[in-house]
Short mmCIF file of C-alpha atoms and ligand atoms in Angstrom, two decimals:
data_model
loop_
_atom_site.label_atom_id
_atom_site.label_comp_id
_atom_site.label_asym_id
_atom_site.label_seq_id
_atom_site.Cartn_x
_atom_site.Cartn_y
_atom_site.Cartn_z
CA UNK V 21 14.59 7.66 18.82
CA UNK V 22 13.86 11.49 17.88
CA UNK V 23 9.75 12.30 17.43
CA UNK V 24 8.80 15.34 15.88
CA UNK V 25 5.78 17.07 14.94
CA UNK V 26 6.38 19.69 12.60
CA UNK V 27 8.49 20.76 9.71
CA UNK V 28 10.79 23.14 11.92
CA UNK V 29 11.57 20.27 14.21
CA UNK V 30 11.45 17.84 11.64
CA UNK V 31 14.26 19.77 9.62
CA UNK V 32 16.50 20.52 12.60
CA UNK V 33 16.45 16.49 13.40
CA UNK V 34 17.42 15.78 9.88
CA UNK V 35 20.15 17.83 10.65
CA UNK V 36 21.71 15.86 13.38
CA UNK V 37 21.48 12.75 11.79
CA UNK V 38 24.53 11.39 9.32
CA UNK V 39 24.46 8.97 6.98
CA UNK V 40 21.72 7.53 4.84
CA UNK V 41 17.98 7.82 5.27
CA UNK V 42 15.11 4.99 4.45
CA UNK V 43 11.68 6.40 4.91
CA UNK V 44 8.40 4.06 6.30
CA UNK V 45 5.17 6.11 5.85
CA UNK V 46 2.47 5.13 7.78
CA UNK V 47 -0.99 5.87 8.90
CA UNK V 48 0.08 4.67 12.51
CA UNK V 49 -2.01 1.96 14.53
CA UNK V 50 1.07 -0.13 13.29
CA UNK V 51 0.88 -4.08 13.14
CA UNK V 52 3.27 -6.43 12.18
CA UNK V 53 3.35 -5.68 8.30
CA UNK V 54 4.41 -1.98 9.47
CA UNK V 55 7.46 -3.73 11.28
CA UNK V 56 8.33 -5.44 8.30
CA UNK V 57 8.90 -2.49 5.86
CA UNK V 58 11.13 -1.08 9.46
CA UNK V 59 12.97 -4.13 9.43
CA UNK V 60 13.89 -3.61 5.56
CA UNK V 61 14.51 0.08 5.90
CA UNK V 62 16.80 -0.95 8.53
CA UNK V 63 18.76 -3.46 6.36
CA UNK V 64 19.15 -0.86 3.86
CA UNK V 65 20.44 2.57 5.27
CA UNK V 66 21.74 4.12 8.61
CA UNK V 67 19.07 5.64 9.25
CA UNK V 68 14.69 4.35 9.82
CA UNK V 69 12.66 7.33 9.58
CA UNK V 70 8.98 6.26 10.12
CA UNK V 71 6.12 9.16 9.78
CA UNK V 72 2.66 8.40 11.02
CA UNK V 73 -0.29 10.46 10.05
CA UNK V 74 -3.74 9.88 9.40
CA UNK V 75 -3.64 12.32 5.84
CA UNK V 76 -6.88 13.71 5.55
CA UNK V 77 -6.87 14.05 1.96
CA UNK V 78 -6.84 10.05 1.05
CA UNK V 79 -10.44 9.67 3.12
CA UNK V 80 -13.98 10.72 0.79
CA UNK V 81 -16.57 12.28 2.62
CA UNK V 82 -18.63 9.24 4.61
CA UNK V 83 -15.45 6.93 4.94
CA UNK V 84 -13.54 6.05 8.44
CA UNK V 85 -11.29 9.13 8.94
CA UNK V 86 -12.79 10.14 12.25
CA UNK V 87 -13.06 7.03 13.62
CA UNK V 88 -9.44 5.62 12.02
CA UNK V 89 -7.81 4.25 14.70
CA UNK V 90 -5.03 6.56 16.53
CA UNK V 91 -2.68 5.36 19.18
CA UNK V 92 0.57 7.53 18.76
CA UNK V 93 2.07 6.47 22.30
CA UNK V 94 1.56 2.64 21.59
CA UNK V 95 3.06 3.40 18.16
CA UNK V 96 6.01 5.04 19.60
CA UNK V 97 6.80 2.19 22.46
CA UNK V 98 6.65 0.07 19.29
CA UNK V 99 8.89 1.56 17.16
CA UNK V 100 11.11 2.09 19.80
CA UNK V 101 12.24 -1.45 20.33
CA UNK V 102 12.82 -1.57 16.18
CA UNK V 103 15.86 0.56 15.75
CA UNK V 104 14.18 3.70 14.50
CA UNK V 105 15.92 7.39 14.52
CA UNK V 106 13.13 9.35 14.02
CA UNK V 107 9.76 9.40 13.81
CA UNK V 108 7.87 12.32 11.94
CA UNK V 109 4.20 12.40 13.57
CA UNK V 110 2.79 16.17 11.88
CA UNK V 111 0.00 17.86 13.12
CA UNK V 112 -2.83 18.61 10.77
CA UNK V 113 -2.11 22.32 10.49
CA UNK V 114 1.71 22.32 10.41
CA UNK V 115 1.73 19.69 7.76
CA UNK V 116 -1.99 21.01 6.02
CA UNK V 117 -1.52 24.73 6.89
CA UNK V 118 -4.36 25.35 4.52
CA UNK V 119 -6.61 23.39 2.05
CA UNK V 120 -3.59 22.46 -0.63
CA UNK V 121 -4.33 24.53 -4.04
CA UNK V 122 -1.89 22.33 -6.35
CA UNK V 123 -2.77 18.70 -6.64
CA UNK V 124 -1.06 15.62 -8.14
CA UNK V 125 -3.41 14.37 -10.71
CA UNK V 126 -2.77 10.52 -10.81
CA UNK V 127 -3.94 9.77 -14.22
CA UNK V 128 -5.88 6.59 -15.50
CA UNK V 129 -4.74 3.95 -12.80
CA UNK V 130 -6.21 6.10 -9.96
CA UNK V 131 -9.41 5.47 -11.22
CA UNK V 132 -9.78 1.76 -11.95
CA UNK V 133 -9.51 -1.24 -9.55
CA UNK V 134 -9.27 0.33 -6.12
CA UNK V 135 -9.89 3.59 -7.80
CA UNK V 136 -13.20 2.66 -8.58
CA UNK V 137 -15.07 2.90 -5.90
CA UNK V 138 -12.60 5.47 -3.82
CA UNK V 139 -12.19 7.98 -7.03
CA UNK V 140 -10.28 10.62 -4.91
CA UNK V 141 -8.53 8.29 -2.73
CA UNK V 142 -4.96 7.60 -4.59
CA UNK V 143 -4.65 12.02 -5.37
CA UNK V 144 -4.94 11.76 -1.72
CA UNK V 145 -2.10 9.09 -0.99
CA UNK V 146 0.17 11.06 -4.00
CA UNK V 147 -0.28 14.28 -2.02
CA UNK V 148 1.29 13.22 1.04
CA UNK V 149 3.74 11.04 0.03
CA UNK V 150 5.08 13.40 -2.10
CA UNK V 151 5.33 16.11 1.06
CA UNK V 152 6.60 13.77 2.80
CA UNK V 153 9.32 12.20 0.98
CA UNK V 154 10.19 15.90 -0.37
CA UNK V 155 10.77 16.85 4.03
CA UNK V 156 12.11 13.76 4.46
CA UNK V 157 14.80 13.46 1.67
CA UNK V 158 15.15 9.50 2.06
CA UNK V 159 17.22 7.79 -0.48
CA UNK V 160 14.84 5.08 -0.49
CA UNK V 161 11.23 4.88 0.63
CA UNK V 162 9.22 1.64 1.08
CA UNK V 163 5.78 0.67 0.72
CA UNK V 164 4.47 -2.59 0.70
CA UNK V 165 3.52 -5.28 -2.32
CA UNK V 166 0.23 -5.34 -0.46
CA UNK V 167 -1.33 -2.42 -1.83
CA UNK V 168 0.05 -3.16 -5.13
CA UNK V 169 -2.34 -0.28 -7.19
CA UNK V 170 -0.81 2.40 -4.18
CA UNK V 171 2.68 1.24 -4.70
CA UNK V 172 2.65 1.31 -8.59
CA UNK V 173 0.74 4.60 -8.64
CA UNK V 174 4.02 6.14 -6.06
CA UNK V 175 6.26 4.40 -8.15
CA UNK V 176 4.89 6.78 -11.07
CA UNK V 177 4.68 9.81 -9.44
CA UNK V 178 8.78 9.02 -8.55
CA UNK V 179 9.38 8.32 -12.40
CA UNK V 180 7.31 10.94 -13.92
CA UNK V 181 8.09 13.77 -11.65
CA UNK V 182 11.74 13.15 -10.92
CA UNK V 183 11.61 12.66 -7.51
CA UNK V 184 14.90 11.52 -6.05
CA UNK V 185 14.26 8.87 -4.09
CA UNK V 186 14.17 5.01 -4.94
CA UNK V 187 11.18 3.26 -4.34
CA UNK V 188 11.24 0.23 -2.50
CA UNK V 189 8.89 -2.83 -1.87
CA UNK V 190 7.97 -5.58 0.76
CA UNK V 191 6.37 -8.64 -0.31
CA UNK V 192 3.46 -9.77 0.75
CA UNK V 193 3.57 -11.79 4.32
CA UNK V 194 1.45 -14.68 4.07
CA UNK V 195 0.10 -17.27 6.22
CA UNK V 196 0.97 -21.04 6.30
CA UNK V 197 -2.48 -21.36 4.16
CA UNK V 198 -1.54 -18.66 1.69
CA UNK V 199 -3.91 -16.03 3.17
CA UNK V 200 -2.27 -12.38 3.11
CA UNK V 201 -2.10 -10.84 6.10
CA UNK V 202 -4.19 -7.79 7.31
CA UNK V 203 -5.33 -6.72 10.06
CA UNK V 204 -8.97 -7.74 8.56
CA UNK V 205 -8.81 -11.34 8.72
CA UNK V 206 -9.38 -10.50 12.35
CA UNK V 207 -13.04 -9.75 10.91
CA UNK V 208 -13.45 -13.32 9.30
CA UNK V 209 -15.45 -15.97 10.94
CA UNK V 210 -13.73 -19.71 11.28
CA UNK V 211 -15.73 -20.37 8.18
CA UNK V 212 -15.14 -17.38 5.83
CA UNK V 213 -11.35 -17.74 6.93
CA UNK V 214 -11.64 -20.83 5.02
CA UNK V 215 -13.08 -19.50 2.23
CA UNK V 216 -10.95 -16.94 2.20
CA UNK V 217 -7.80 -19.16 1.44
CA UNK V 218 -9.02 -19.80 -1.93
CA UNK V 219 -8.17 -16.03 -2.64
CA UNK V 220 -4.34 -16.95 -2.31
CA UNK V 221 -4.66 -20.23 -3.75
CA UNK V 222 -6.27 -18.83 -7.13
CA UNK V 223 -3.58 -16.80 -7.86
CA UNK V 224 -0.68 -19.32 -6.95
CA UNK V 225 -3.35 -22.06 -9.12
CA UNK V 226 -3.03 -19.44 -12.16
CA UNK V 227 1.16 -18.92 -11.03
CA UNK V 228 1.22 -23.00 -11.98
CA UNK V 229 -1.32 -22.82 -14.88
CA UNK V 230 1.04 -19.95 -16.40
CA UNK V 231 4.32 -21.69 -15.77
CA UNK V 232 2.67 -24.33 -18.12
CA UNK V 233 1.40 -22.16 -20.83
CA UNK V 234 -1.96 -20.69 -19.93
CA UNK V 235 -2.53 -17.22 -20.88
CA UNK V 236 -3.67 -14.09 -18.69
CA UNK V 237 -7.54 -14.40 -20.20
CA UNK V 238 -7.55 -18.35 -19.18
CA UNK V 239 -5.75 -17.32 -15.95
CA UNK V 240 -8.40 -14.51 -14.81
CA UNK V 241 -11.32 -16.91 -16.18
CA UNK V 242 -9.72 -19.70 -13.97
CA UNK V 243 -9.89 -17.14 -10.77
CA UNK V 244 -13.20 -15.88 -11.30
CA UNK V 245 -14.48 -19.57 -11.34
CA UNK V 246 -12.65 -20.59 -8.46
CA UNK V 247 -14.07 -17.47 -6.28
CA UNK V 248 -17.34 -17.90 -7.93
CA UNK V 249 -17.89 -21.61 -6.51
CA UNK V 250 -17.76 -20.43 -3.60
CA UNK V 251 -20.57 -19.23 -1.66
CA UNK V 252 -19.31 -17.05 1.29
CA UNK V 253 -16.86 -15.22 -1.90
CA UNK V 254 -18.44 -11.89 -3.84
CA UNK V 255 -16.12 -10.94 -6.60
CA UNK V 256 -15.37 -7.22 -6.82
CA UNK V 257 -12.34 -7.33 -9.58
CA UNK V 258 -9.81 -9.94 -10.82
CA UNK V 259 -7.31 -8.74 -13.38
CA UNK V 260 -3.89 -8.97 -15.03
CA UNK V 261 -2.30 -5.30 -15.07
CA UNK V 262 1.29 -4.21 -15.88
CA UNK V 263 3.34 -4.65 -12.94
CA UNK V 264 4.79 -1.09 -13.45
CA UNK V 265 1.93 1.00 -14.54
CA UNK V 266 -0.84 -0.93 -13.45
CA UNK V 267 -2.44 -0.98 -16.65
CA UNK V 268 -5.11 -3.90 -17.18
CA UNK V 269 -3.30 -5.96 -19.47
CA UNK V 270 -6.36 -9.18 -19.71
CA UNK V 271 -9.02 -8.71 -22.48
CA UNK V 272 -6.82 -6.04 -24.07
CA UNK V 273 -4.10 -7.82 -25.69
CA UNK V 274 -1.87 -10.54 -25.40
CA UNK V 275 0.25 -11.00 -22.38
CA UNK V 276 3.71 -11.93 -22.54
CA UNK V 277 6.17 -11.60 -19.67
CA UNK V 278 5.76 -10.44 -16.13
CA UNK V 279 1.95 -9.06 -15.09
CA UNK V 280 0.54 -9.29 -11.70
CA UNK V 281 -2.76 -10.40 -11.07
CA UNK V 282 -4.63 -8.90 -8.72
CA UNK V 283 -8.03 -9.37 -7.05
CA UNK V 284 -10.74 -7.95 -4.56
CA UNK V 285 -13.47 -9.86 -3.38
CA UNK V 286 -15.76 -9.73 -0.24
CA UNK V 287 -16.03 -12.55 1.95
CA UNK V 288 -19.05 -12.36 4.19
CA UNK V 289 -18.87 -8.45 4.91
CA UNK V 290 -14.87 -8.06 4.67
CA UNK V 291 -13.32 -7.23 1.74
CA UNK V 292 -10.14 -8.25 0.98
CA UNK V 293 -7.28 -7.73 -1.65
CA UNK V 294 -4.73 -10.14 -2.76
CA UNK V 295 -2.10 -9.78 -5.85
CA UNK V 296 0.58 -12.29 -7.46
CA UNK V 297 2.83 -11.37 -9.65
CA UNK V 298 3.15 -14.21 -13.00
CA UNK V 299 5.16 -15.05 -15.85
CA UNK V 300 2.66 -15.29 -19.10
CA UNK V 301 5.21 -17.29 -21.70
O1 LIG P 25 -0.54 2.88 2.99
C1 LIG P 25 -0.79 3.76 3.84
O2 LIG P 25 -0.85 3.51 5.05
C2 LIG P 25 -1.05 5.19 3.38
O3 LIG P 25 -1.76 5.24 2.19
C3 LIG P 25 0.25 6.02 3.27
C4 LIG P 25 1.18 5.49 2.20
C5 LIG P 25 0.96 6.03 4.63
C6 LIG P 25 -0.10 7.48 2.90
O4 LIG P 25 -0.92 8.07 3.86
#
């Protein structure tokens, strides 16, 4: 395993390496759902290139990007033992030489759901990915189902801008109860935990109601009930959008065919995110 830290270096590894390329981006302090888009990346070409970097650009004013976690040599004894070629760290002013001028303007979905509250955020994720992907030169990237709004959003950039690359995705890994993992369940209390099952078990209650003819409107009305009784459970969003675009598909019009529903909610202080994708008949 090869790690580089800036484009020169970056470029002249590329070189040395034949055959097929898969690209993992991360933000580094990796955890098991990172290993799991390596392990797929690994299935599907000769080559695992993983980049870690904490981008800047994705974090507003006031959020965590100081204090985000960084651990680069922990990272790199990690990905060591997972078959990886190379592993693109940048430094900030190799990869961010100045303040970028041209930005990717993510249109509408950037600025609902997640978008809401984080308005800049998803420009911010385009930015780098794009750079990234276009040093790179994968043939396929992945991202994870997880952050379903992030992954539709690259998947449009691809599409719309021609990039060549495929994009690939990871489902969500789940435990026994349903719950999705993330490294903030370690945040949840014995109790909220609990409570925090019923995320899951919403949407895989709506997945059943579906299957047996209940619309997106009764579905999202069925989730929003099942949060709201209980206590320890603050609803931020539930929706049906368009599993490619990400366009809220409930209250608008009928749904027929594939939408995934997706939901944030806060249980005690930790907010959480889940998504499901469902056949409306
Ligand atoms: O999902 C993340 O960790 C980040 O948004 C990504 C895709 C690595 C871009 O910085």
């Amino acid at each position: 395993m090869k790690t580089v830290r800036t484009k020169a270096e970056l470029k002249a590894a590329l070189a040395g390496l034949s055959g097929t390329r898969a690209l993992v981006m991360t933000m580094g302090a990796l955890h098991e759902g990172h290993l799991s888009l390596v392990r797929e990346a690994a299935k599907a070409a000769d080559n695992v290139c993983v980049s870690i970097y904490v981008n800047p650009l994705q974090f507003a004013p006031g959020e965590d990007y100081e204090s985000y976690p960084r651990r680069l040599g922990a990272d790199l004894a990690l990905l060591e033992q997972h078959n990886v070629a190379l592993v693109y760290a940048p430094l900030d002013e190799d990869i961010y030489p100045r303040t970028p001028l041209v930005r990717i303007d993510p249109g509408p979905v950037a600025r609902i759901l997640e978008g809401k509250t984080r308005p800049t955020h998803f420009a911010g994720v385009l930015q780098i990915v794009h750079k990234v992907i276009s040093l790179v030169q994968p043939q396929k990237a992945f991202f994870g189902q997880k952050d379903a709004q992030q992954l539709a959003l690259i998947r449009t950039m691809a599409a719309d801008l021609d990039l060549p690359v495929e994009i690939c995705s990871v489902p969500i890994r789940r435990e026994a109860s349903g719950l999705a993992l993330s490294s903030r369940n370690a945040y949840l209390s014995a109790e909220e935990k609990k409570a925090a099952e019923t995320l899951s078990q919403s949407l895989f209650a709506a997945r059943s109601g579906a299957a047996a003819g209940l619309g997106a409107d009764a579905a999202v009305e069925r989730i929003k009930a099942a949060l709201a009784a209980n206590p320890l459970i603050e609803t931020d969003y539930v929706h049906a959008v368009d599993p490619d675009t990400f366009l809220i598909l409930d209250g608008e019009k009928q749904v027929h065919g594939r939408a995934l529903l997706v939901l944030a909610a806060r249980v005690g202080s930790t907010r959480l995110i889940d998504n499901l994708e469902v056949d409306f008949r």
